[in-house]
Structure formats: structure tokens, C-alpha cells
Coordinates of C-alpha atoms and ligand atoms in Angstrom, one line a residue:
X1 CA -83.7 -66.8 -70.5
X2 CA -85.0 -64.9 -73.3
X3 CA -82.4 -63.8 -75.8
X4 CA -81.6 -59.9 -76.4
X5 CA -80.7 -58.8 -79.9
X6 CA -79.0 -55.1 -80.4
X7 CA -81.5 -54.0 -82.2
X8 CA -85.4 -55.3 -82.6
X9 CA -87.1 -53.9 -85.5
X10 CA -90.7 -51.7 -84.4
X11 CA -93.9 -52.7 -85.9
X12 CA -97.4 -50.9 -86.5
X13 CA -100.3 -52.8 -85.6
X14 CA -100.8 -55.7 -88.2
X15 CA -104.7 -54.2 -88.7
X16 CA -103.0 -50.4 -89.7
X17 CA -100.7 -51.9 -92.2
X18 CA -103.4 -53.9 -93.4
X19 CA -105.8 -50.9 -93.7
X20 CA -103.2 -49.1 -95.2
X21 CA -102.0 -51.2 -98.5
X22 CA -105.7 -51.9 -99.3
X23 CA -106.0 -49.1 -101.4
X24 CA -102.8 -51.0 -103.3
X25 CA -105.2 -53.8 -104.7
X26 CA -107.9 -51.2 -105.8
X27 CA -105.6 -49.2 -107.9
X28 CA -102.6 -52.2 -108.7
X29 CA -100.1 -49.8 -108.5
X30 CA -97.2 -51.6 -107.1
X31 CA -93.9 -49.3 -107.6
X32 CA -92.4 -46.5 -109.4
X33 CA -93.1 -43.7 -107.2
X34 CA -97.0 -44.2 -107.1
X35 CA -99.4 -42.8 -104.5
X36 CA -97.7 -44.0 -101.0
X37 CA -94.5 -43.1 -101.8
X38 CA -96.2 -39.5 -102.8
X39 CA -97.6 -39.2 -99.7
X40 CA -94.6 -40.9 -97.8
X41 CA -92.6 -38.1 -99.5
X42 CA -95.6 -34.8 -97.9
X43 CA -95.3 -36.7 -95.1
X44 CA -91.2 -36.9 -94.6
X45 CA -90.7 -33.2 -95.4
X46 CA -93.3 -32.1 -92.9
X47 CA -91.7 -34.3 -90.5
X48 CA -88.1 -33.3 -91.4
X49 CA -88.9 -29.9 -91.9
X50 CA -87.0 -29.6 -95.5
X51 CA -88.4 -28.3 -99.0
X52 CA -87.5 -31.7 -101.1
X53 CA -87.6 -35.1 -100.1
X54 CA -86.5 -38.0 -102.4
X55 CA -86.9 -41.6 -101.9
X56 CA -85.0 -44.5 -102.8
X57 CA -85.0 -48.4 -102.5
X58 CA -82.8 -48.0 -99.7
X59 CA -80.2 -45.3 -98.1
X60 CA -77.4 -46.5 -99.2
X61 CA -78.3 -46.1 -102.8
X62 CA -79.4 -42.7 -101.9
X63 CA -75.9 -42.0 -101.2
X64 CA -74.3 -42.8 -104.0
X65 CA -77.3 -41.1 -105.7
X66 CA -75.3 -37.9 -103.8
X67 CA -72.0 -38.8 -104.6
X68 CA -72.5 -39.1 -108.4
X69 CA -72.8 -35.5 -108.6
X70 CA -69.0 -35.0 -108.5
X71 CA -66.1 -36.0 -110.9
X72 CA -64.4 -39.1 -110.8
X73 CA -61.8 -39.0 -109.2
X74 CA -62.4 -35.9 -106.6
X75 CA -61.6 -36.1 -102.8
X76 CA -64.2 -36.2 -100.2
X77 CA -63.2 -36.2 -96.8
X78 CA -64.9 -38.4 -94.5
X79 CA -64.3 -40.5 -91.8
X80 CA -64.0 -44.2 -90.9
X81 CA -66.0 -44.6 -88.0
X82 CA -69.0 -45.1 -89.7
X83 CA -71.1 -47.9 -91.4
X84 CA -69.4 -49.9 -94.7
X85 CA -72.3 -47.9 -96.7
X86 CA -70.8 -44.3 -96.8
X87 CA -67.2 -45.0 -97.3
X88 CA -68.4 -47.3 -100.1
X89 CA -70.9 -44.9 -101.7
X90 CA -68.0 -42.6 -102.0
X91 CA -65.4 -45.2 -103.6
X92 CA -68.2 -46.9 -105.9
X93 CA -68.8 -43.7 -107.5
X94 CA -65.0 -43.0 -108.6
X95 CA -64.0 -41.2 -105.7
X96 CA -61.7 -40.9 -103.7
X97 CA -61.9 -41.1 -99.4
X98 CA -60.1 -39.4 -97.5
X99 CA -60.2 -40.4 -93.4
X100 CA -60.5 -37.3 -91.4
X101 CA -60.3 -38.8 -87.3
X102 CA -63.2 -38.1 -84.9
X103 CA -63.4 -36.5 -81.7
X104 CA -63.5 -38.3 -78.9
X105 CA -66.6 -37.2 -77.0
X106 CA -69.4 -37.9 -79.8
X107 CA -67.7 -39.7 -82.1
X108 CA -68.0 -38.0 -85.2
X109 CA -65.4 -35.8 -87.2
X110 CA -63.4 -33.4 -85.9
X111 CA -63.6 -30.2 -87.5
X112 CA -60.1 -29.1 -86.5
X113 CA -58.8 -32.1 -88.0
X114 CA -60.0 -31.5 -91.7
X115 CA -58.7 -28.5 -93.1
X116 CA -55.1 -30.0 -93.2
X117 CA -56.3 -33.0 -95.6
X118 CA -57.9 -30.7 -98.1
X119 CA -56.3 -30.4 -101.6
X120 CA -57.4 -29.5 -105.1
X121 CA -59.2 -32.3 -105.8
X122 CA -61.3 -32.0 -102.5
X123 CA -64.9 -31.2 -103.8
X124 CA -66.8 -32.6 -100.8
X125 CA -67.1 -33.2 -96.8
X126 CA -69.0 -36.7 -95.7
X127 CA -69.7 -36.8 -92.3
X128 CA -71.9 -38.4 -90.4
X129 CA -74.4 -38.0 -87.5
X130 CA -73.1 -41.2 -85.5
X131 CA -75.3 -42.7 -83.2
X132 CA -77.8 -39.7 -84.0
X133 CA -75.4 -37.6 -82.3
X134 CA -74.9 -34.0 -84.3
X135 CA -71.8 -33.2 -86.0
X136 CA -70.0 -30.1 -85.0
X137 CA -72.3 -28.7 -88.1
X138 CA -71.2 -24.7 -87.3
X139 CA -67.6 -25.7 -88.2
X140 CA -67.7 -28.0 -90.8
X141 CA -70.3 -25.3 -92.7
X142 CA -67.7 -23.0 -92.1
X143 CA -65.2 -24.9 -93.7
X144 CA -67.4 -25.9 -96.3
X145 CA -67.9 -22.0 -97.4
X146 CA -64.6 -20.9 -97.2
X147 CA -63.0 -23.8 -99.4
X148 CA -66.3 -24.0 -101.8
X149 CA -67.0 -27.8 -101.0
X150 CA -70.2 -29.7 -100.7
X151 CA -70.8 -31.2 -97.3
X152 CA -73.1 -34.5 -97.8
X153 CA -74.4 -35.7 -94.4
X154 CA -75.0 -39.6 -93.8
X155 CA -78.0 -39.0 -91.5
X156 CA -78.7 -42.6 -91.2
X157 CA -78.6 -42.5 -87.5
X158 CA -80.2 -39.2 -87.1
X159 CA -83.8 -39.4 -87.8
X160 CA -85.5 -36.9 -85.7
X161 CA -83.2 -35.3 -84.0
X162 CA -83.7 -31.3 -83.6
X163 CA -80.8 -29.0 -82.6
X164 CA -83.1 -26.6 -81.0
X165 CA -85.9 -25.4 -83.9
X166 CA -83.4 -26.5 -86.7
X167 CA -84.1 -30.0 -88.1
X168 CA -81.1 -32.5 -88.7
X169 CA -82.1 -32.6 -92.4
X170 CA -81.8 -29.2 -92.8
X171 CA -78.0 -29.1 -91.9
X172 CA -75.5 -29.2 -94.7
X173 CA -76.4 -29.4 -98.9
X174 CA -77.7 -32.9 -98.5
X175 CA -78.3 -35.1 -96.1
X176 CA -79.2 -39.2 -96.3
X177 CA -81.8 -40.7 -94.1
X178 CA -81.8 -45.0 -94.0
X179 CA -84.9 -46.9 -93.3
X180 CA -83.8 -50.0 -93.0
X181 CA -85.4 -52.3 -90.5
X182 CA -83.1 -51.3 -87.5
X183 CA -83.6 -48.1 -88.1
X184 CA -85.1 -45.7 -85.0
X185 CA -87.9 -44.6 -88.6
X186 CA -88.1 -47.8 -91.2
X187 CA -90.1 -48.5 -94.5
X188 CA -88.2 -52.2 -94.0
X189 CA -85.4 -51.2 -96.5
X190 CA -85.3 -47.6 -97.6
X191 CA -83.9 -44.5 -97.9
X192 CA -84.2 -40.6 -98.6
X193 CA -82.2 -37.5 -99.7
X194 CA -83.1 -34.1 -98.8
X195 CA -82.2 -31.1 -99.7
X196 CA -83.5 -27.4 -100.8
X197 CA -83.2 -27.8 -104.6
X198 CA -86.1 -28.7 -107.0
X199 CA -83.4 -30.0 -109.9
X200 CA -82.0 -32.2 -107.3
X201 CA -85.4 -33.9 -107.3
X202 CA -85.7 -33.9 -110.8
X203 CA -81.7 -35.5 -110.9
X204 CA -82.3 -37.8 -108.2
X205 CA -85.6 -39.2 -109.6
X206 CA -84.4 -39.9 -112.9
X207 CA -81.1 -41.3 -111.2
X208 CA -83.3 -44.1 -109.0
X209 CA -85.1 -45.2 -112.7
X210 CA -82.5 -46.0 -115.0
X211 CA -81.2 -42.2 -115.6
X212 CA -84.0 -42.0 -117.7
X213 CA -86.0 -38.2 -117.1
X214 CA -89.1 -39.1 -119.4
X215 CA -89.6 -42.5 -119.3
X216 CA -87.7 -42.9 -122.5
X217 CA -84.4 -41.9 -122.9
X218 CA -81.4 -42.4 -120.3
X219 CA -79.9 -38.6 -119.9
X220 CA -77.5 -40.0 -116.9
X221 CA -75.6 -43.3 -115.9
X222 CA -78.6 -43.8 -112.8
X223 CA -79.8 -47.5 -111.7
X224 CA -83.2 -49.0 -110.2
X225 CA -83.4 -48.1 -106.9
X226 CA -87.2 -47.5 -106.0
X227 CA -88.9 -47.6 -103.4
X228 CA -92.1 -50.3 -103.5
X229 CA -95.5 -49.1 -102.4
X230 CA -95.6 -51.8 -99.9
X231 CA -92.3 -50.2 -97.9
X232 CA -94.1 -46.7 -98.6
X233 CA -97.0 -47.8 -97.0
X234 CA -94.7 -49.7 -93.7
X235 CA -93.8 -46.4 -93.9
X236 CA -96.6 -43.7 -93.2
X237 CA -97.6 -46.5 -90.4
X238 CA -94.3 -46.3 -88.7
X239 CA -94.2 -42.2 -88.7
X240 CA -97.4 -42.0 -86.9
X241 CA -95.7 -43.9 -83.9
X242 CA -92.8 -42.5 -84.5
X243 CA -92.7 -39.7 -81.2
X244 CA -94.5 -42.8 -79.1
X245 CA -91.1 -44.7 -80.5
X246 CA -88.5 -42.6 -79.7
X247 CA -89.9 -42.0 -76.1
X248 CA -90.2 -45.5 -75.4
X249 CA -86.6 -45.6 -76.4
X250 CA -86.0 -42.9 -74.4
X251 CA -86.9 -44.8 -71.2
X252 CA -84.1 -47.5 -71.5
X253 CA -81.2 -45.3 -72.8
X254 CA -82.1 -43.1 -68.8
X255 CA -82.0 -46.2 -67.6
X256 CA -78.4 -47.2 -69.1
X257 CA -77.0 -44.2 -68.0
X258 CA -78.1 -44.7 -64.4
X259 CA -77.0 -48.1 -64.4
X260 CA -73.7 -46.9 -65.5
X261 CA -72.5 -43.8 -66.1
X262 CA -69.6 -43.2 -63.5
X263 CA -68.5 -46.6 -63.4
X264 CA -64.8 -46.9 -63.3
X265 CA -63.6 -48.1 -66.7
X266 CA -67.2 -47.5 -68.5
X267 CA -68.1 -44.5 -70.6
X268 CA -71.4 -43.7 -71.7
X269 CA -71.5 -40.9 -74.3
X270 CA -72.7 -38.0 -73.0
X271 CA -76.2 -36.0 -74.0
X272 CA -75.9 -33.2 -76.3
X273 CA -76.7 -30.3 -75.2
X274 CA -79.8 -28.5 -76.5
X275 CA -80.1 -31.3 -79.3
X276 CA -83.6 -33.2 -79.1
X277 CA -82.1 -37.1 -79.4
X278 CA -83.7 -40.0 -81.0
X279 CA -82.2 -42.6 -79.0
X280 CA -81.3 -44.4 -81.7
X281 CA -78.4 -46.1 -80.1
X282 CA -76.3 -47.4 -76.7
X283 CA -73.0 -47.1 -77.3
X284 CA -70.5 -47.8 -74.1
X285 CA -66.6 -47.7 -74.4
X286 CA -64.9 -50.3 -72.0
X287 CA -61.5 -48.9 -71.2
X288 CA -59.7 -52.1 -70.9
X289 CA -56.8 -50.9 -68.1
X290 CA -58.8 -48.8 -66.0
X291 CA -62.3 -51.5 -66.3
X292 CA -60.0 -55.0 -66.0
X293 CA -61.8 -56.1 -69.3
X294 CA -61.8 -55.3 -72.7
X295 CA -64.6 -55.0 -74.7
X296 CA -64.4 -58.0 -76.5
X297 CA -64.4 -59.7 -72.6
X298 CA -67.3 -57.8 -72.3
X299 CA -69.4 -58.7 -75.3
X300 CA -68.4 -62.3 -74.8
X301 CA -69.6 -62.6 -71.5
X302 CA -73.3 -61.0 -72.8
X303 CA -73.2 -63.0 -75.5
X304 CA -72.9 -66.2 -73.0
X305 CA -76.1 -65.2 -71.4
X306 CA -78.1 -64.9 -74.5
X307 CA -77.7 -61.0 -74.9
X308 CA -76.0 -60.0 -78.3
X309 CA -74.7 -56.0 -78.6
X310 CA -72.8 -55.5 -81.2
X311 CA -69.3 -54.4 -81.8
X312 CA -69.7 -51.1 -83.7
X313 CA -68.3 -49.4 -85.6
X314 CA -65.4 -51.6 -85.5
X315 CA -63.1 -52.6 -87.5
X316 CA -62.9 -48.5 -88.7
X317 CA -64.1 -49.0 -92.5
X318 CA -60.4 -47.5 -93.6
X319 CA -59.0 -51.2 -92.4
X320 CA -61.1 -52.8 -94.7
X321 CA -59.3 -54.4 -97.2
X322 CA -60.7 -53.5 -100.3
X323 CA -59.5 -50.2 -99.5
X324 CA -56.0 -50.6 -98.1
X325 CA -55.3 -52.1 -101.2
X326 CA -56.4 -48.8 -103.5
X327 CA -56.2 -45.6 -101.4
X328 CA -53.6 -44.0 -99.2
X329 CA -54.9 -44.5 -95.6
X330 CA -54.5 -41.7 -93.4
X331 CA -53.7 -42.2 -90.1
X332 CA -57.1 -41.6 -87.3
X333 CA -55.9 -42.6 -83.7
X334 CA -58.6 -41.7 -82.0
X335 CA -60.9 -43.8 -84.5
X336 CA -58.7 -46.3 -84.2
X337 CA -58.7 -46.5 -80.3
X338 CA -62.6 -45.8 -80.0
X339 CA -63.3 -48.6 -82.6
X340 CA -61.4 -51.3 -80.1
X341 CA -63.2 -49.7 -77.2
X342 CA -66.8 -49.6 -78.5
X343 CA -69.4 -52.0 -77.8
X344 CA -73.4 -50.7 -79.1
X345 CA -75.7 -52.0 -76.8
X346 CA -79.1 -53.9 -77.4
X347 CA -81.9 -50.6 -77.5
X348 CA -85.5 -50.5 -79.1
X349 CA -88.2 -49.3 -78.1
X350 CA -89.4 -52.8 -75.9
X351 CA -86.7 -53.2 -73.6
X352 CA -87.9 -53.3 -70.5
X353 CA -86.5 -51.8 -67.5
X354 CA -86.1 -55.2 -66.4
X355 CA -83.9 -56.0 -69.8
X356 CA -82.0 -53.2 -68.9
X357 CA -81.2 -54.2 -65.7
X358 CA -80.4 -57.7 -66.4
X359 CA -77.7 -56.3 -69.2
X360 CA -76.3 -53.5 -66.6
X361 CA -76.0 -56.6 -64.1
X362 CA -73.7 -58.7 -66.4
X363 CA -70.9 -55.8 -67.5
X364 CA -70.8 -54.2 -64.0
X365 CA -70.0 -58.4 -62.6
X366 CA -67.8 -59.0 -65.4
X367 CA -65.4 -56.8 -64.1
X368 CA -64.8 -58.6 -61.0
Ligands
LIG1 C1 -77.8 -48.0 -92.2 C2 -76.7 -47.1 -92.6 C3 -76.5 -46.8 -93.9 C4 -77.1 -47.5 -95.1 O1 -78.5 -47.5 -95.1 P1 -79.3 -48.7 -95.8 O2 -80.6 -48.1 -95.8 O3 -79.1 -49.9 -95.0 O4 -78.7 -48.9 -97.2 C5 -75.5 -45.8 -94.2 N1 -74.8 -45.2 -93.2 C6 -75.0 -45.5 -91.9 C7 -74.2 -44.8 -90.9 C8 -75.9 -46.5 -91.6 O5 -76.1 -46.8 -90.3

């Protein structure tokens, strides 16, 4: 039997790409924000819907592109169910995270939860759109305005989703797209900011070359994160299948939920209402007692038969050691029982109904 990964990367057609970096030997312009990146950048705030757009060598840089905009030292209240990248972008610029726990139908933070862990040195909230499911974003801004902080959204997983008419990317004071390879939109690695202020830009684009404004002279401590015109151009290929994408997609995450939602022991997080998904990912949480196996059970017995989902977010990123060993660790017990629950599993836009079918058949036997 063929063998499933979590997540297989989507391609254009080899003759598009080909069409599209011709016009790279003709002018030799190989990097430093030349003509596809230009028009990667149009393209991305028409598609996103946001004034300013910029563009880094991947997202993760992007964020700490964000975070450096804040004294060292200062708070920022995230949470740990996330990717290593945000809690990292927030500690490798000299601040400080603070774990906020998440709630337990979409997995992202819980608003109620955050204004207890705000201080003096809070400047900042960092939460994140997980699995591409929206924050609660009326409650957080709310927050945000009555304590004067900055709310920074890791949009990684979110690339075009819509609450309604309002774009993800328009939520917050900046949000950070990835396009990395597994990413629902890719330029193979990459990343973006957006936001509504022209300095920003101006900051952000001397930040990705060297802090240097003019070519000549570093004004800011920035580093070399550009994007190459070959990712650029992987780029404006992908966005023109992106819709065809996230339909395709669409098709096998319906299909997961019939196979099992309602299955005693299984959950399947539920659609958000009104908010235009992008199927990014297939997260199910095995509830050990009430299913007869945990999810480690689970994965292992996929993992026997060639099909690999993936165990995330777990461990939360406030167990890592690195951190343990520098920051108090508040205490997130619904993180912390999500993260031993959760199991991602395989969805791109290929799987077939069949593949679907054939994962569905190996958790719903594995409880017997
Ligand atoms: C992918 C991802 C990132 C980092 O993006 P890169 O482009 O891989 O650097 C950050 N946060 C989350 C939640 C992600 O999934």
C-alpha cells in the first residue's frame, strides 16, 4: 500500500513555473525584492484584502520582524498550543511569554483567560489562528483597546479564511502569514506581514536587509531574510490555484467528518460558523477512556499501515525545555489535556475519497 504523509506539498504545473521564472534569466535579477516579489506582494494584498504586504525569506522570520518592535524584556501573552516558531519569535527577540490556555472547542486562546496574566510589562497579545480556525478576535480587540497592547496574530494556518466580508489579515495590528511547503498557500519557504501602516513597510523592509534603509547604513539591529525571486515566482503560480486548492481540500475534510464525527470517543472540531475555512488541517482528539485508545494507540496503529498524521501540537511549546529553564510557566490545563489528545490528520488537496476512507477504516477498527 501506498504510504500517506500528513501533509503533501501542491504544485503548479511544471510548464507554468517554467513560463513564469523565464523572465528571471532575461533580466538576472535573482533576489532583493526584485520584480516577482513586487508583484507577489499586488498580488497578496489583493488576495488578503489589506493595504501593506511585506515579504520575508520565511514566516517565521517575519515574526520576529513583529516582535522586534517592543522592548526587551516586555510581556506578551500567548499561548502554547502553537508551532515552536511563535513562542520562539517572542523569546529570541528579548521577550518575555506568557501562556494564556485555550478553549476547548477551537483550540485557540481563551479570551476570558487573559486579562488575569496582564501586568505592566505586558505590551502585546500573540495569538494564533490554529488550524485556520479564527480566534475569538471581538474579544481579544477588546482587550487589546482597553489595556493599550498590540495584538500580533500568527496567521500561519489561516491563509484564506474570511469571517464573512472581513479578511483574516485584516484582524488585529499585524498578522503573519507562512509559506512554507506544507502550507494550504506556499512560495516553498516564505513568509509575510501585513498590516495598515506604510512605516511598517518601510521598518520591516530595511529589517529583512541588514537594518540597512538606504542600501548603506544599518539604522536597526535587522538580519537577511529575503525572499528569492524563484520562491516569488512558486508563488504567483500557486495563488492562481489557490480557490481550486482549498476546494479540493474541502472534499476530504466532508469526508472526515462523515466518516467520523459522532463516534464515541472521537472529536472532530467543529465548523465555524459564518467563517469561510481553508481546510488547512484534520485535527481529531481521541479521548482515551471513552474511545478505549489513546492517541498515541491510534497514530501507531496508522503509522503500521503506512499512513503517518502527526501528533500536533504536542508537546505544548511551554514544556520545552529551553524554556522551563528561563520563564515562569503558567499553568494551561486545557492545553495540556488537548495536546495529549490531539492527533492532525494526513489532508491535501489529493487525497482521495478512497485515502480517506482507508484512514477512517483503521481508527474506527482500532478501537475494537
Ligand atoms: C509554519 C508555522 C510558522 C512558521 O512559519 P515558517 O514559514 O515555517 O517559518 C509559525 N507558526 C505556525 C503556527 C506555523 O504553523
Amino acid at each position: 500500500m501506498e504510504k500517506i504523509n500528513v501533509v503533501r506539498p501542491s504544485m503548479p504545473p511544471l510548464k507554468e513555473y517554467m513560463e513564469e521564472i523565464k523572465s528571471i534569466w532575461e533580466n538576472r535579477w535573482l533576489t532583493n525584492a526584485g520584480p516577482k516579489h513586487q508583484k507577489l506582494a499586488q498580488e497578496l494584498k489583493r488576495c488578503l484584502d489589506v493595504p501593506e504586504v511585506s515579504i520575508f525569506s520565511n514566516g517565521h522570520q517575519a515574526l520576529e520582524a513583529a516582535f522586534s518592535m517592543f522592548p526587551v524584556g516586555s510581556e506578551v501573552i500567548t499561548t502554547p498550543f502553537t508551532f515552536a516558531s511563535t513562542t520562539l519569535a517572542i523569546a529570541s527577540r528579548g521577550l518575555v511569554p506568557v501562556f494564556c490556555d485555550i478553549e476547548p472547542d477551537f483550540y485557540t486562546i481563551d479570551p476570558e483567560k487573559i486579562e488575569m496574566l496582564i501586568t505592566e510589562k505586558t505590551v502585546a497579545i500573540a495569538p494564533v489562528h490554529v488550524y485556520g480556525n479564527l480566534c475569538s478576535w471581538h474579544k481579544i480587540q477588546e482587550i487589546a483597546q482597553k489595556h493599550h497592547l498590540k495584538v500580533i496574530y500568527d496567521a500561519a494556518h489561516a491563509f484564506g479564511v474570511w469571517d464573512g466580508d472581513k479578511s483574516v489579515g485584516s484582524l488585529g495590528d499585524i498578522s503573519m502569514f507562512s509559506f512554507h511547503a506544507t502550507k494550504v498557500f506556499h512560495t516553498i519557504e516564505g513568509g509575510c506581514l501585513v498590516h495598515n501602516q506604510p512605516e511598517l513597510s518601510k521598518r520591516f523592509a530595511a529589517w529583512r536587509q541588514f537594518g540597512m534603509f538606504d542600501g548603506e547604513e544599518a539604522e536597526i539591529l535587522g538580519t537577511n531574510a529575503k525572499l528569492t525571486e524563484f520562491a516569488a515566482a512558486m508563488g504567483l503560480c500557486n495563488l492562481r490555484h489557490l480557490e481550486e486548492q482549498i476546494s479540493m481540500r474541502r472534499s476530504a475534510a466532508c469526508r472526515y467528518r462523515e466518516r467520523l464525527s459522532g463516534q464515541v470517543g472521537l472529536v472532530i472540531c467543529k465548523e465555524q460558523v459564518g467563517i469561510k475555512s481553508n481546510y488547512a488541517y484534520m485535527p481529531l482528539q481521541v479521548l482515551p477512556k471513552r474511545f478505549g485508545k489513546s492517541r498515541d494507540e491510534v497514530a501507531d496503529r496508522l503509522a503500521k499501515r503506512g499512513i503517518f498524521a502527526r501528533k500536533y501540537f504536542y508537546p505544548l511549546t511551554s514544556a520545552f525545555p529551553v524554556y522551563t529553564e528561563r520563564f515562569i510557566i503558567q499553568n494551561t490545563p486545557v492545553a495540556a489535556e488537548i495536546a495529549a489528545q490531539i492527533l492532525c490528520l494526513p489532508l491535501y488537496a489529493e487525497l482521495t475519497k478512497a485515502d480517506v476512507d482507508r484512514i477512517c477504516d483503521i481508527i474506527l477498527e482500532s478501537s475494537i
